[in-house]
Amino acid sequence: MTNKVYQNDLPDGLDLGPMVAIDCETMGLHPHRDRLCLVQLSNGNGHAHLVQIARGQTEAPNLCKLLEDSDVLKLFHYGRFDIAAMLNTFGAVTAPVYCTKIASRLIRTYTDRHGLAKLLQELLSVDISKQQQSSDWGAAKLTKAQIDYAASDVLYLHRLRDALNVMLEREDRMEMAQACFDFLPMRAKLDLAGWP
Ligand code: MN
C-alpha cells in the first residue's frame, strides 16, 4: 500500500478510472467556518492519493474535473458532508455519486450503527482505527498516523459498495437507493444554502 501526498491538486494526467472513492478531512463540522484540509481518493486498487488543500485555496482544476466528470462514479461514506465541503471550497458540484452510508441505512435496518468502521468490520471483516479522526488536519505536515487513517477511509469503499449492492438487490431496494444518490448533490447544496 502506497499513499501519495500532493499539494493543492491532483497531478496532471492521473487517471483513476471509472469509479473513485473520495473522502475529505476538514477543521470541523461547520462548512462555512471549518475549512477543507485534505481530499483523499482511491480507485480501489489498495493505493490512496491524498491532496492537501491550503487555507484560502479556491481552485483545484484536476480534482474538480474529476468531481464533475459524468463518466466517473464517486463513492463516499456520508457524501452529504464531503460534497458540501468541496462545493463550498471550489464551487464544484460532485456527480454522479454513491454513498455507502445511505445504502447502509436503506438495507441494514436491523441496526442503527452506520459508521464506516462498523460497516467495514461487519461486511468485509476489515478493522480500521478511528483514532486520528479528531486531529489537526490543517497542519502543514501530516503525521504518518494521520496519512494512514485518511487513506483507510477510501481504500475499502469499492468493496463495501459491492457488498451493500448485493443486499440492496436482494431486498429490491436499489431503485430507492439510486434516487437518494441522485438527490445527494442537491441535498448538499441545500445544506450550504441554509436548509439543514
Ligand atoms: Mn475521513
XYZ file of N, CA and C and ligand atoms in Angstrom:
589
model
N 0.840 -1.192 0.000
C 0.000 0.000 0.000
C 0.879 1.247 0.000
N 0.703 2.092 -1.028
C 1.446 3.349 -1.082
C 0.451 4.492 -1.047
N 0.674 5.422 -0.151
C -0.181 6.594 -0.089
C 0.623 7.806 -0.539
N 0.153 8.430 -1.622
C 0.869 9.594 -2.150
C 0.218 10.870 -1.635
N 1.033 11.829 -1.221
C 0.518 13.110 -0.741
C 0.904 14.212 -1.730
N -0.092 14.970 -2.176
C 0.133 16.075 -3.111
C -0.296 17.388 -2.455
N 0.211 18.487 -3.007
C -0.202 19.812 -2.551
C -1.165 20.436 -3.544
N -2.327 20.917 -3.044
C -3.281 21.764 -3.785
C -4.135 21.094 -4.862
N -3.619 20.062 -5.535
C -4.416 19.454 -6.606
C -3.835 18.079 -6.953
N -4.624 17.298 -7.667
C -4.105 16.047 -8.211
C -3.083 16.383 -9.294
N -2.105 15.509 -9.517
C -1.145 15.778 -10.592
C -1.821 15.674 -11.971
N -1.239 16.341 -12.961
C -1.753 16.268 -14.329
C -1.683 14.823 -14.832
N -2.709 14.418 -15.576
C -2.663 13.138 -16.260
C -2.914 11.901 -15.409
N -3.283 12.090 -14.152
C -3.569 10.920 -13.305
C -4.971 10.408 -13.617
N -5.076 9.180 -14.096
C -6.372 8.601 -14.436
C -6.750 7.579 -13.376
N -7.800 7.852 -12.629
C -8.200 6.942 -11.559
C -9.353 6.021 -11.971
N -9.689 6.025 -13.267
C -10.690 5.078 -13.752
C -12.116 5.527 -13.537
N -13.079 4.604 -13.789
C -14.492 4.973 -13.833
C -15.182 5.054 -12.466
N -14.479 4.623 -11.402
C -15.113 4.652 -10.078
C -14.065 5.036 -9.037
N -14.264 6.174 -8.376
C -13.252 6.703 -7.462
C -13.853 6.944 -6.082
N -13.222 6.371 -5.064
C -13.639 6.617 -3.686
C -13.027 7.932 -3.211
N -13.843 8.757 -2.556
C -13.375 10.069 -2.100
C -13.820 10.309 -0.654
N -12.932 10.921 0.128
C -13.274 11.358 1.479
C -12.550 12.674 1.741
N -13.095 13.461 2.648
C -12.485 14.758 2.976
C -12.212 14.844 4.467
N -11.150 15.544 4.823
C -10.931 15.918 6.219
C -10.974 17.441 6.285
N -11.638 17.946 7.321
C -11.831 19.389 7.482
C -11.424 19.798 8.901
N -11.469 21.089 9.181
C -11.143 21.552 10.530
C -12.282 21.272 11.507
N -13.458 20.947 10.992
C -14.601 20.682 11.865
C -15.853 20.447 11.049
N -16.995 20.509 11.698
C -18.232 20.069 11.057
C -19.078 21.186 10.452
N -18.643 22.456 10.604
C -19.409 23.562 10.026
C -18.733 24.040 8.742
N -19.314 23.735 7.578
C -18.650 24.029 6.308
C -18.327 25.511 6.107
N -19.159 26.424 6.639
C -18.878 27.846 6.431
C -17.782 28.356 7.368
N -17.508 27.611 8.448
C -16.482 28.032 9.396
C -15.203 27.221 9.247
N -15.377 25.912 9.019
C -14.260 24.978 9.112
C -13.764 24.573 7.735
N -12.558 24.989 7.433
C -12.070 24.813 6.072
C -11.743 23.356 5.724
N -11.755 23.100 4.422
C -11.349 21.811 3.872
C -9.827 21.717 3.936
N -9.317 20.607 4.460
C -7.859 20.458 4.624
C -7.276 19.386 3.715
N -8.026 18.293 3.512
C -7.472 17.155 2.797
C -8.563 16.454 2.012
N -8.237 16.052 0.778
C -9.150 15.228 -0.012
C -8.408 13.940 -0.348
N -8.973 12.809 0.039
C -8.364 11.512 -0.215
C -9.124 10.812 -1.342
N -8.377 10.159 -2.222
C -9.002 9.449 -3.346
C -8.350 8.089 -3.539
N -9.146 7.119 -3.997
C -8.593 5.812 -4.353
C -9.429 5.187 -5.455
N -8.772 4.439 -6.347
C -9.545 3.742 -7.378
C -9.841 2.300 -6.971
N -9.572 1.978 -5.719
C -9.920 0.662 -5.207
C -8.833 -0.377 -5.361
N -7.628 0.050 -5.795
C -6.532 -0.897 -6.016
C -5.586 -1.014 -4.810
N -6.003 -0.427 -3.669
C -5.174 -0.527 -2.465
C -4.264 0.659 -2.226
N -4.262 1.606 -3.168
C -3.440 2.808 -3.003
C -4.332 4.038 -2.849
N -3.834 5.014 -2.091
C -4.598 6.244 -1.908
C -3.793 7.453 -2.358
N -4.503 8.452 -2.888
C -3.901 9.725 -3.295
C -4.484 10.803 -2.384
N -3.619 11.499 -1.671
C -4.072 12.499 -0.710
C -3.675 13.896 -1.185
N -4.677 14.778 -1.272
C -4.413 16.144 -1.726
C -4.604 17.107 -0.562
N -3.529 17.774 -0.148
C -3.634 18.783 0.905
C -4.129 20.089 0.292
N -5.139 20.687 0.904
C -5.724 21.931 0.413
C -5.258 23.073 1.324
N -4.763 24.138 0.713
C -4.226 25.250 1.500
C -5.340 26.163 1.998
N -5.063 26.877 3.063
C -6.014 27.842 3.593
C -6.243 28.925 2.540
N -7.519 29.213 2.259
C -7.839 30.247 1.273
C -7.867 29.759 -0.166
N -7.486 28.519 -0.372
C -7.474 27.961 -1.734
C -8.900 27.811 -2.267
N -9.128 28.228 -3.517
C -10.478 28.121 -4.082
C -10.507 27.355 -5.404
N -9.322 26.923 -5.871
C -9.290 26.214 -7.150
C -8.444 24.952 -7.066
N -8.891 23.926 -7.766
C -8.131 22.675 -7.904
C -8.630 22.031 -9.199
N -8.139 22.516 -10.342
C -8.727 22.145 -11.644
C -8.785 20.641 -11.908
N -7.717 19.924 -11.614
C -7.719 18.481 -11.901
C -8.718 17.738 -11.015
N -8.750 18.102 -9.744
C -9.700 17.484 -8.825
C -11.134 17.803 -9.248
N -11.413 19.061 -9.545
C -12.773 19.468 -9.906
C -13.244 18.813 -11.208
N -12.324 18.608 -12.138
C -12.669 17.926 -13.387
C -13.186 16.517 -13.078
N -12.517 15.859 -12.160
C -12.932 14.520 -11.743
C -14.282 14.555 -11.018
N -14.451 15.531 -10.120
C -15.705 15.624 -9.358
C -16.894 15.808 -10.295
N -16.687 16.597 -11.366
C -17.797 16.937 -12.265
C -17.904 16.011 -13.467
N -16.991 15.028 -13.563
C -16.985 14.120 -14.715
C -18.176 13.160 -14.641
N -19.105 13.284 -15.594
C -20.334 12.472 -15.558
C -20.057 10.996 -15.851
N -18.853 10.673 -16.332
C -18.499 9.280 -16.613
C -17.775 8.610 -15.444
N -17.545 9.353 -14.367
C -16.844 8.785 -13.210
C -17.771 8.799 -12.003
N -18.038 7.595 -11.469
C -18.864 7.492 -10.264
C -17.995 7.743 -9.041
N -18.418 8.671 -8.192
C -17.674 8.996 -6.982
C -18.312 8.298 -5.780
N -17.523 7.505 -5.064
C -18.022 6.772 -3.905
C -17.661 7.519 -2.625
N -18.635 7.672 -1.737
C -18.408 8.329 -0.448
C -18.996 7.489 0.673
N -18.537 7.765 1.899
C -19.297 7.363 3.070
C -19.727 8.651 3.757
N -21.018 8.909 3.799
C -21.610 10.180 4.216
C -21.173 11.284 3.251
N -21.540 11.082 1.990
C -21.177 12.015 0.940
C -21.775 13.398 1.114
N -22.893 13.476 1.799
C -23.574 14.760 2.003
C -22.611 15.821 2.548
N -21.780 15.420 3.507
C -20.833 16.354 4.123
C -19.688 16.691 3.162
N -19.100 15.679 2.552
C -17.933 15.893 1.689
C -18.295 16.688 0.426
N -19.452 16.377 -0.144
C -19.901 17.081 -1.348
C -20.104 18.562 -1.026
N -20.699 18.843 0.143
C -20.893 20.238 0.563
C -19.554 20.928 0.805
N -18.630 20.230 1.437
C -17.320 20.829 1.749
C -16.585 21.216 0.461
N -16.632 20.345 -0.547
C -15.920 20.632 -1.800
C -16.680 21.645 -2.656
N -18.010 21.628 -2.579
C -18.812 22.637 -3.277
C -18.520 24.016 -2.685
N -18.449 24.075 -1.357
C -18.197 25.337 -0.671
C -16.796 25.874 -0.972
N -15.837 24.982 -1.112
C -14.446 25.400 -1.329
C -14.163 25.742 -2.790
N -14.649 24.898 -3.684
C -14.270 25.029 -5.102
C -15.423 25.439 -6.029
N -16.648 25.384 -5.521
C -17.798 25.663 -6.381
C -18.125 24.532 -7.338
N -17.544 23.359 -7.110
C -17.777 22.216 -7.999
C -18.861 21.298 -7.424
N -19.827 20.948 -8.273
C -20.884 20.025 -7.860
C -20.478 18.604 -8.232
N -20.276 17.768 -7.228
C -19.845 16.392 -7.446
C -21.013 15.522 -7.903
N -20.863 14.854 -9.028
C -21.896 13.952 -9.552
C -21.302 13.125 -10.702
N -21.769 11.898 -10.900
C -22.720 11.145 -10.090
C -22.034 10.566 -8.853
N -22.834 10.247 -7.846
C -22.273 9.768 -6.588
C -22.987 8.507 -6.075
N -22.283 7.818 -5.190
C -22.830 6.668 -4.454
C -22.422 6.883 -3.006
N -23.336 6.663 -2.068
C -22.995 6.858 -0.653
C -23.230 5.572 0.129
N -22.169 5.056 0.735
C -22.287 3.785 1.464
C -23.094 3.946 2.753
N -23.155 5.177 3.285
C -23.959 5.377 4.494
C -25.448 5.313 4.163
N -25.841 5.941 3.057
C -27.247 5.876 2.636
C -27.619 4.430 2.314
N -26.746 3.740 1.576
C -27.021 2.332 1.246
C -27.209 1.525 2.529
N -26.340 1.779 3.498
C -26.429 1.048 4.760
C -27.742 1.329 5.475
N -28.141 2.599 5.500
C -29.382 2.952 6.196
C -30.600 2.339 5.513
N -30.513 2.145 4.208
C -31.647 1.571 3.481
C -31.711 0.054 3.601
N -30.570 -0.580 3.895
C -30.580 -2.043 3.866
C -30.273 -2.680 5.223
N -29.451 -2.028 6.048
C -29.110 -2.617 7.361
C -30.087 -2.081 8.415
N -31.375 -2.381 8.199
C -32.421 -1.857 9.069
C -32.482 -2.584 10.405
N -31.592 -3.587 10.561
C -31.520 -4.338 11.817
C -30.607 -3.662 12.833
N -30.038 -2.497 12.485
C -29.123 -1.813 13.407
C -29.217 -0.307 13.199
N -28.758 0.462 14.186
C -28.656 1.913 13.976
C -27.188 2.331 13.903
N -26.291 1.361 13.733
C -24.857 1.671 13.637
C -24.412 1.673 12.172
N -24.246 2.886 11.636
C -23.919 3.027 10.217
C -22.575 3.718 9.984
N -21.734 3.756 11.003
C -20.401 4.327 10.846
C -19.540 3.452 9.936
N -18.537 4.085 9.297
C -17.703 3.341 8.345
C -16.971 2.177 9.018
N -16.411 2.414 10.200
C -15.647 1.356 10.878
C -16.531 0.139 11.147
N -17.760 0.391 11.586
C -18.699 -0.698 11.876
C -19.056 -1.478 10.596
N -19.306 -0.733 9.514
C -19.663 -1.367 8.241
C -18.534 -2.252 7.715
N -17.307 -1.722 7.783
C -16.167 -2.476 7.265
C -15.941 -3.737 8.080
N -16.133 -3.611 9.380
C -15.960 -4.763 10.253
C -17.013 -5.834 9.964
N -18.261 -5.415 9.840
C -19.337 -6.398 9.652
C -19.351 -7.012 8.254
N -19.180 -6.192 7.220
C -19.362 -6.685 5.857
C -18.077 -7.173 5.200
N -16.918 -6.638 5.617
C -15.654 -7.028 4.969
C -14.642 -7.631 5.938
N -14.992 -7.699 7.208
C -14.049 -8.162 8.240
C -12.736 -7.367 8.206
N -12.873 -6.069 7.929
C -11.699 -5.179 7.933
C -11.814 -4.258 9.148
N -10.745 -4.162 9.918
C -10.742 -3.265 11.075
C -9.925 -2.021 10.766
N -10.581 -0.852 10.827
C -9.818 0.396 10.686
C -9.915 1.163 11.997
N -8.847 1.873 12.325
C -8.820 2.668 13.554
C -9.395 4.044 13.267
N -10.222 4.545 14.183
C -10.781 5.889 14.025
C -10.074 6.879 14.957
N -8.903 6.460 15.446
C -8.185 7.241 16.457
C -7.810 8.657 15.999
N -7.451 8.797 14.714
C -6.975 10.100 14.223
C -8.101 10.983 13.698
N -9.361 10.499 13.814
C -10.494 11.230 13.232
C -10.511 12.690 13.696
N -10.353 12.882 15.007
C -10.295 14.244 15.528
C -8.837 14.607 15.723
N -8.223 15.146 14.693
C -6.853 15.619 14.839
C -6.712 16.877 13.989
N -5.569 17.524 14.053
C -5.384 18.794 13.354
C -5.069 18.567 11.886
N -6.129 18.520 11.080
C -5.951 18.257 9.647
C -5.405 19.463 8.904
N -5.369 20.633 9.576
C -4.830 21.831 8.937
C -3.318 21.949 9.061
N -2.694 21.013 9.760
C -1.237 21.052 9.943
C -0.525 21.006 8.596
N 0.570 21.740 8.485
C 1.311 21.789 7.215
C 1.876 20.422 6.862
N 2.343 19.701 7.878
C 2.875 18.370 7.625
C 2.066 17.346 8.426
N 1.428 16.429 7.715
C 0.607 15.413 8.381
C 1.500 14.301 8.920
N 1.082 13.719 10.042
C 1.842 12.598 10.609
C 1.552 11.327 9.823
N 2.400 10.325 9.995
C 2.194 9.029 9.341
C 0.848 8.436 9.775
N 0.511 8.601 11.064
C -0.759 8.078 11.579
C -1.938 8.774 10.906
N -1.841 10.088 10.691
C -2.919 10.817 10.011
C -3.060 10.353 8.560
N -1.940 10.197 7.882
C -1.964 9.769 6.480
C -2.572 8.366 6.352
N -2.158 7.463 7.214
C -2.695 6.097 7.169
C -4.193 6.082 7.467
N -4.594 6.881 8.456
C -6.012 6.956 8.808
C -6.815 7.518 7.636
N -6.331 8.641 7.088
C -7.047 9.307 5.991
C -7.195 8.356 4.804
N -6.153 7.595 4.522
C -6.198 6.634 3.417
C -7.221 5.535 3.695
N -7.266 5.078 4.937
C -8.161 3.954 5.256
C -9.632 4.307 5.035
N -9.951 5.594 5.015
C -11.332 5.998 4.771
C -11.753 5.854 3.309
N -10.805 5.676 2.401
C -11.183 5.491 0.984
C -10.774 4.131 0.397
N -9.901 3.412 1.065
C -9.327 2.192 0.468
C -10.337 1.064 0.276
N -11.391 1.039 1.082
C -12.297 -0.126 1.058
C -13.694 0.191 0.528
N -13.907 1.415 0.043
C -15.277 1.801 -0.353
C -15.782 1.044 -1.582
N -14.874 0.661 -2.496
C -15.313 -0.114 -3.672
C -15.864 -1.475 -3.225
N -15.123 -2.156 -2.382
C -15.567 -3.473 -1.896
C -16.821 -3.343 -1.049
N -16.889 -2.251 -0.273
C -18.069 -2.034 0.566
C -19.316 -1.818 -0.301
N -19.159 -1.060 -1.374
C -20.279 -0.843 -2.299
C -20.758 -2.180 -2.874
N -19.813 -3.022 -3.287
C -20.189 -4.338 -3.823
C -21.041 -5.113 -2.818
N -20.584 -5.132 -1.571
C -21.290 -5.895 -0.536
C -22.676 -5.311 -0.277
N -22.766 -3.990 -0.228
C -24.060 -3.343 0.026
C -25.008 -3.532 -1.155
N -24.458 -3.501 -2.386
C -25.300 -3.681 -3.567
C -25.924 -5.075 -3.611
N -25.180 -6.083 -3.165
C -25.739 -7.445 -3.111
C -26.986 -7.442 -2.225
N -26.898 -6.758 -1.099
C -28.034 -6.705 -0.171
C -29.180 -5.856 -0.726
N -28.842 -4.715 -1.344
C -29.877 -3.848 -1.927
C -30.638 -4.578 -3.031
N -29.906 -5.318 -3.866
C -30.562 -6.088 -4.936
C -31.459 -7.171 -4.334
N -30.915 -7.870 -3.349
C -31.647 -8.978 -2.725
C -32.989 -8.523 -2.162
N -32.999 -7.334 -1.536
C -34.224 -6.839 -0.902
C -34.986 -5.849 -1.787
N -34.568 -5.750 -3.057
C -35.261 -4.924 -4.042
C -35.333 -3.440 -3.629
N -34.198 -2.925 -3.156
C -34.178 -1.517 -2.729
C -33.185 -0.673 -3.548
N -32.717 -1.209 -4.649
C -31.721 -0.491 -5.446
C -32.282 0.786 -6.060
N -33.527 0.726 -6.515
C -34.128 1.890 -7.160
C -34.266 3.041 -6.163
N -34.669 2.674 -4.947
C -34.803 3.646 -3.866
C -33.442 4.284 -3.553
N -32.432 3.431 -3.470
C -31.081 3.912 -3.163
C -30.590 4.852 -4.265
N -30.798 4.463 -5.517
C -30.321 5.279 -6.640
C -30.965 6.659 -6.630
N -32.247 6.707 -6.297
C -32.946 8.001 -6.242
C -32.335 8.893 -5.161
N -31.935 8.287 -4.055
C -31.287 9.054 -2.984
C -29.922 9.562 -3.435
N -29.153 8.709 -4.110
C -27.820 9.129 -4.592
C -27.962 10.292 -5.582
N -28.974 10.193 -6.449
C -29.178 11.231 -7.464
C -29.516 12.581 -6.816
N -30.173 12.532 -5.670
C -30.590 13.756 -4.975
C -29.459 14.353 -4.123
N -28.443 13.551 -3.822
C -27.421 13.942 -2.841
C -26.699 15.263 -3.150
N -26.283 15.512 -4.405
C -25.648 16.805 -4.682
C -26.556 17.992 -4.319
N -27.845 17.889 -4.615
C -28.774 18.969 -4.259
C -28.969 19.047 -2.745
N -28.950 17.879 -2.082
C -29.066 17.870 -0.621
C -27.892 18.654 0.010
N -26.710 18.469 -0.559
C -25.535 19.179 -0.069
C -25.646 20.674 -0.337
N -26.174 21.030 -1.514
C -26.400 22.449 -1.843
C -27.353 23.089 -0.849
N -28.414 22.376 -0.524
C -29.412 22.891 0.426
C -28.792 23.114 1.799
N -27.900 22.189 2.213
C -27.203 22.361 3.497
C -26.454 23.681 3.517
N -25.723 23.952 2.438
C -24.905 25.176 2.379
C -25.781 26.427 2.304
N -26.942 26.289 1.645
C -27.803 27.448 1.413
C -28.705 27.759 2.598
N -28.634 26.912 3.671
C -29.391 27.247 4.865
C -30.610 26.389 5.155
N -30.721 25.259 4.430
C -31.796 24.313 4.742
C -31.230 22.993 5.263
N -30.896 22.965 6.544
C -30.320 21.731 7.097
C -31.377 20.630 7.191
Mn -12.335 10.638 6.861
